[in-house]
Tab-separated table of C-alpha atoms in Angstrom:
chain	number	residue	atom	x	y	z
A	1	UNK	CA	-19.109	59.821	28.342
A	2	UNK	CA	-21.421	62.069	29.921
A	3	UNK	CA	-22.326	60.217	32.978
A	4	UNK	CA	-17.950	60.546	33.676
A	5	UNK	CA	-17.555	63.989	33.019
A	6	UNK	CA	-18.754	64.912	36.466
A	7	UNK	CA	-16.256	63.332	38.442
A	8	UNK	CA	-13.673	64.280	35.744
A	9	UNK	CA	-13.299	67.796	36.395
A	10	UNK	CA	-10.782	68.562	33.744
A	11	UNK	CA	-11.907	66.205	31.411
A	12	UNK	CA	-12.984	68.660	28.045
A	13	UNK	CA	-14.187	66.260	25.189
A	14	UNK	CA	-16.678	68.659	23.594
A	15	UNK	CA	-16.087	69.702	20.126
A	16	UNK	CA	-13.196	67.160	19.583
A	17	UNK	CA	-12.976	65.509	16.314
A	18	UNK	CA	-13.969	61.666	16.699
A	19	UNK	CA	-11.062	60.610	15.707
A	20	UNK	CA	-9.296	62.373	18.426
A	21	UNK	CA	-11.917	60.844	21.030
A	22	UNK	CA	-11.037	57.270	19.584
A	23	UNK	CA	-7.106	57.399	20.131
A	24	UNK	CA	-6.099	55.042	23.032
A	25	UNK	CA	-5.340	55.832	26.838
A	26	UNK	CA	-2.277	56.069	27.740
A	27	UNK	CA	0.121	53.628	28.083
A	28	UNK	CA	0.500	51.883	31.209
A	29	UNK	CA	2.011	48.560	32.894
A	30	UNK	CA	5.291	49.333	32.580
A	31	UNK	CA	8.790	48.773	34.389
A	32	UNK	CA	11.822	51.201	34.778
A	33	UNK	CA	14.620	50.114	36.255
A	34	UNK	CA	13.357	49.380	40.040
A	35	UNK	CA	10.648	51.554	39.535
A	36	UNK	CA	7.048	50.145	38.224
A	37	UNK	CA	3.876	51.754	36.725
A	38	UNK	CA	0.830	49.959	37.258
A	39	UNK	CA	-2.753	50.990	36.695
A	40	UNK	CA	-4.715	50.883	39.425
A	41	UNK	CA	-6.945	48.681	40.185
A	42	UNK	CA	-10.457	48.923	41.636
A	43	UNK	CA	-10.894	45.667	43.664
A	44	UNK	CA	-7.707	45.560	45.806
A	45	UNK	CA	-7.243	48.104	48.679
A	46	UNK	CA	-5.250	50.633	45.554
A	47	UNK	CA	-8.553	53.523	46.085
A	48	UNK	CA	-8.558	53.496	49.764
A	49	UNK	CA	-4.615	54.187	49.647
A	50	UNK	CA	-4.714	56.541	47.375
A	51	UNK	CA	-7.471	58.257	49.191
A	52	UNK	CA	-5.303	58.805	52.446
A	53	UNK	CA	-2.620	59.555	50.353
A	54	UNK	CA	-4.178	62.959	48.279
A	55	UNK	CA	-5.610	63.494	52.042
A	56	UNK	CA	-2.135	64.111	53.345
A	57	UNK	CA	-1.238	67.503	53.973
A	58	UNK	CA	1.854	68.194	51.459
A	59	UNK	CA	-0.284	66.188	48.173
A	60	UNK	CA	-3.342	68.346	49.046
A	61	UNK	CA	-1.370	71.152	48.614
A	62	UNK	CA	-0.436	70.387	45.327
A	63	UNK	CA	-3.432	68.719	43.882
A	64	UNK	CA	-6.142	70.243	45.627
A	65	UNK	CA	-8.009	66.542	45.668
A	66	UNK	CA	-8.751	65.755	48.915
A	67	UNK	CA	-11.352	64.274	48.719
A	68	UNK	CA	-13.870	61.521	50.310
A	69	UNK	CA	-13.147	58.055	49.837
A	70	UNK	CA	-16.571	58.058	47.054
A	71	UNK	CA	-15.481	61.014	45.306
A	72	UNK	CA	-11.549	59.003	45.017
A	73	UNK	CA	-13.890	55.632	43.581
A	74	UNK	CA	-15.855	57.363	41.052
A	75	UNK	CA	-12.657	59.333	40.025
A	76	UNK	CA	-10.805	56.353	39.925
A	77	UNK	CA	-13.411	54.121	37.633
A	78	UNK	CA	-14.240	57.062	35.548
A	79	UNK	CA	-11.068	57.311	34.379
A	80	UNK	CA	-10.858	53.473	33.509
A	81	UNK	CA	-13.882	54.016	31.406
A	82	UNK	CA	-12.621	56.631	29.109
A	83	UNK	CA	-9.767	57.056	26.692
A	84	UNK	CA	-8.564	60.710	28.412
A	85	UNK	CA	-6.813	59.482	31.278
A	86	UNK	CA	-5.272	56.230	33.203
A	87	UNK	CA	-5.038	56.086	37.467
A	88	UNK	CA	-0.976	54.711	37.899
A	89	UNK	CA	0.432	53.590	41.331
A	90	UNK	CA	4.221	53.972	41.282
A	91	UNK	CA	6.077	50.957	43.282
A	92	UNK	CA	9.567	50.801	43.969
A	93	UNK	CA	10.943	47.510	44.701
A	94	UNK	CA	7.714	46.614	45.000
A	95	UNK	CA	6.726	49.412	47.410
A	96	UNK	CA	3.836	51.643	46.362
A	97	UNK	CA	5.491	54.978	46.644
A	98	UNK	CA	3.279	57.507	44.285
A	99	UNK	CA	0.087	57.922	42.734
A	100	UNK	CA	-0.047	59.185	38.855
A	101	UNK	CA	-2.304	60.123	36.190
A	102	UNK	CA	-1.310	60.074	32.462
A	103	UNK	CA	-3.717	61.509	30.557
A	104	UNK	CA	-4.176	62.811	26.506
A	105	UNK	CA	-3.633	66.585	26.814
A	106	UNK	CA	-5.933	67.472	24.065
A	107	UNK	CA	-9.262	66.246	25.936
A	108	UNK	CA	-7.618	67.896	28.891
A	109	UNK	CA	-8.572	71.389	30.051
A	110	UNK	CA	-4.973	72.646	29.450
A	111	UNK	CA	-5.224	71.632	26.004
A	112	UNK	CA	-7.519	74.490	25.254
A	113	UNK	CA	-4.699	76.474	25.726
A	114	UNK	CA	-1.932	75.505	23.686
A	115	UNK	CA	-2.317	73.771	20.043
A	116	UNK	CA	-2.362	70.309	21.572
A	117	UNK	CA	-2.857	67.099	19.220
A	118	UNK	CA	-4.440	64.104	20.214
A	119	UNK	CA	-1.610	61.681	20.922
A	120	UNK	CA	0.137	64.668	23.198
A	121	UNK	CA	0.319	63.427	26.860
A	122	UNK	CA	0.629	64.780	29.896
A	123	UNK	CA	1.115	63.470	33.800
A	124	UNK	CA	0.596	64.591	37.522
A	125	UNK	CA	2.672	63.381	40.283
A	126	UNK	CA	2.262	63.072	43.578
A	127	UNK	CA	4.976	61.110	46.172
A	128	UNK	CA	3.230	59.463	48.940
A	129	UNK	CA	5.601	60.006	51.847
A	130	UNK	CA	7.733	63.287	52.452
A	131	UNK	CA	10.685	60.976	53.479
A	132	UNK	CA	10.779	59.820	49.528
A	133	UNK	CA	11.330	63.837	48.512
A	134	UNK	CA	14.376	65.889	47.703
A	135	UNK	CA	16.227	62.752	46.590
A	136	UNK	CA	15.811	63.533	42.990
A	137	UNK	CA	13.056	60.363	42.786
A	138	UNK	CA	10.442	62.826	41.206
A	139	UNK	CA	13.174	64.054	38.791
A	140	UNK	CA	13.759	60.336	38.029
A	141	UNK	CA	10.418	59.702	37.282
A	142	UNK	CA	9.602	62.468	35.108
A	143	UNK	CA	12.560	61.866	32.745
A	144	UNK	CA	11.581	57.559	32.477
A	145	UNK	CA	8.025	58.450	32.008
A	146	UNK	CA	8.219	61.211	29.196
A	147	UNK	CA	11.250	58.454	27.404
A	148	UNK	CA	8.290	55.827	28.283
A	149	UNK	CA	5.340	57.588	26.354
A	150	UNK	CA	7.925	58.515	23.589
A	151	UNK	CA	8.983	55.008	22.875
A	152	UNK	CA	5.867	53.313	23.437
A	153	UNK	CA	3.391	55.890	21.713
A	154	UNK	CA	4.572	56.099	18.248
A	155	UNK	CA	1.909	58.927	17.202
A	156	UNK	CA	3.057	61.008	20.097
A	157	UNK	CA	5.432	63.691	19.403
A	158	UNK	CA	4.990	65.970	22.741
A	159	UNK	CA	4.742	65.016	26.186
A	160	UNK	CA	3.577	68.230	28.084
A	161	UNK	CA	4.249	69.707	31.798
A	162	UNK	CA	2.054	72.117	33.715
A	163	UNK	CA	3.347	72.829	36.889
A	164	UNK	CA	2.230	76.154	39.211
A	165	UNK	CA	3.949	79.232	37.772
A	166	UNK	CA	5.555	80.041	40.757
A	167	UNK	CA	6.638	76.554	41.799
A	168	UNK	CA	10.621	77.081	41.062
A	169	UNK	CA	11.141	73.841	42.127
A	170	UNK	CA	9.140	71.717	39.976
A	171	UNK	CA	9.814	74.014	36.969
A	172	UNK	CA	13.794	73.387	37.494
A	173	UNK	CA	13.372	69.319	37.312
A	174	UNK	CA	11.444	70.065	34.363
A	175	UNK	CA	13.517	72.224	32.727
A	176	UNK	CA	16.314	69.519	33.474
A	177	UNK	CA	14.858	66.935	31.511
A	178	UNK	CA	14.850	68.424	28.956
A	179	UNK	CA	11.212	70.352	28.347
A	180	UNK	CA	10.927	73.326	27.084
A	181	UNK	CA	8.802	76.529	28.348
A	182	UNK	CA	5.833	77.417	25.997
A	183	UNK	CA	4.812	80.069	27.862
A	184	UNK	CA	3.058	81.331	31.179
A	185	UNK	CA	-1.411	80.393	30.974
A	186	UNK	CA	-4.017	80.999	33.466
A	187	UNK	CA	-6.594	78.169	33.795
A	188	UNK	CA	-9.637	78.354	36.232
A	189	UNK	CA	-8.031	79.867	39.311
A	190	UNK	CA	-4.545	78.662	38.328
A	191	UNK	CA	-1.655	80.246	36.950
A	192	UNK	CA	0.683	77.792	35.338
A	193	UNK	CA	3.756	77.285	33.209
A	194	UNK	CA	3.339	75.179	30.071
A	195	UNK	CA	6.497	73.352	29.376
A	196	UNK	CA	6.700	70.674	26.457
A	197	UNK	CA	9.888	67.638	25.891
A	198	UNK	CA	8.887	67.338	21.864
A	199	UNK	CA	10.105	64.182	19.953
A	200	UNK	CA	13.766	64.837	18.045
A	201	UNK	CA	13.201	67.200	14.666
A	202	UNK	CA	9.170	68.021	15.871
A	203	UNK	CA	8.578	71.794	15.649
A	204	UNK	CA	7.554	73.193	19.347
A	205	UNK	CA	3.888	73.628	19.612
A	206	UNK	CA	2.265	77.321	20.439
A	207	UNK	CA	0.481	78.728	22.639
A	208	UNK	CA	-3.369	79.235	21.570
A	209	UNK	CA	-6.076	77.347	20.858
A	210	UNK	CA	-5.694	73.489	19.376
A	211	UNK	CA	-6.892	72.972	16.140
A	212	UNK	CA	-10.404	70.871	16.185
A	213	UNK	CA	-11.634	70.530	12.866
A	214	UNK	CA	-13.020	67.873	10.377
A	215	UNK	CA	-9.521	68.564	8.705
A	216	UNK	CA	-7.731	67.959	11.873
A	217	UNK	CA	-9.795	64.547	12.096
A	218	UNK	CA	-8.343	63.535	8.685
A	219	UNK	CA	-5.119	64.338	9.176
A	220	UNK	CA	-5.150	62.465	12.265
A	221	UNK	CA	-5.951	59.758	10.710
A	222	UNK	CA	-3.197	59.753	8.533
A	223	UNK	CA	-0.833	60.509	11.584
A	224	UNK	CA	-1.854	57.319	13.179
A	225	UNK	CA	-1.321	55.337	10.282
């Protein structure tokens, strides 16, 4: 775990129950109408494209990860080798289009800052090509991937959003499907809006710090069945 963290940057697993470490990545593999979610893979050409893509100007923006082609393989297999997060390439029609990560909120930095549990999950998008924007396809994708992780994820009653504060845009297509605003955070140099889609008849979580206790890890337990 420790030799990943580096190349993780807001990977946060210390102090986390065990149990909480030990609940699976996120789900992956995946179709949606046209639209498929694949994990990426390591040996076929997927790093060095989503290298140039998080290179180009409008996803650097965004993500602020544009980085070398080593720091994008050592991202990319860390995150294989953990529980915390899973690399996605989006393909339409059988077009790679976007690059994704899902990834368990609570062993995420933002999850120090709202009373995450350990099957919440969270995602970053970023479209490849500026032609595929302002056609509602990032809209689209939200709304099948938080039905997605709420089908296929049992355990997980929130799926949380965390885009810049003052990104109107990306907080109105999140609104739209249905999340709701937690509340306004700073973390590291950013200043973000916390938004969370909760499963039907689960209370809305709160801003503050996540419970991470050896009663949290038993109750877990009994969450997960």
């Amino acid at each position: 775990m420790n030799a990943t963290a580096p190349v993780l940057p807001r990977y946060t697993p210390d102090g986390l129950p065990a149990s909480w470490l030990a609940v699976p990545p996120p789900p992956t593999g995946f179709h949606r109408g046209e639209l498929h979610f694949r994990e990426a893979r390591t040996d076929n050409g997927d790093i060095e494209m989503i290298c140039e893509w998080m290179n180009r100007p409008h996803t650097a923006k965004g993500w602020e990860y544009d980085w070398p082609l080593e720091r994008w393989d050592a991202h990319i297999r860390a995150q294989l080798r953990t529980g915390y997060s899973r690399p996605v390439v989006v393909e339409r029609h059988g077009r790679p289009i976007a690059y994704m990560e899902f990834y368990r909120m609570a062993q995420d930095i933002v999850g120090h800052h709202y009373q995450a549990r350990p099957h919440d999950l969270s995602v970053h998008l970023a479209i490849a090509d500026l032609a595929d924007t302002g056609q509602g396809l990032g809209s689209r994708i939200i709304g099948d991937i938080t039905e997605e992780f709420l089908e296929r994820d049992p355990a997980c009653d929130a799926v949380v959003f965390e885009p810049d504060a003052a990104n109107s845009a990306s907080r109105k297509m999140i609104e739209n499907n249905g999340a709701s605003l937690l509340g306004e955070v700073k973390v590291r140099h950013r200043h973000i809006a916390l938004y969370v889609r909760v499963r039907d008849g689960q209370p809305l979580p709160r801003i503050g710090q996540p419970v991470r206790t050896p009663s949290a890890d038993t109750d877990t337990d009994t969450d997960a069945g």
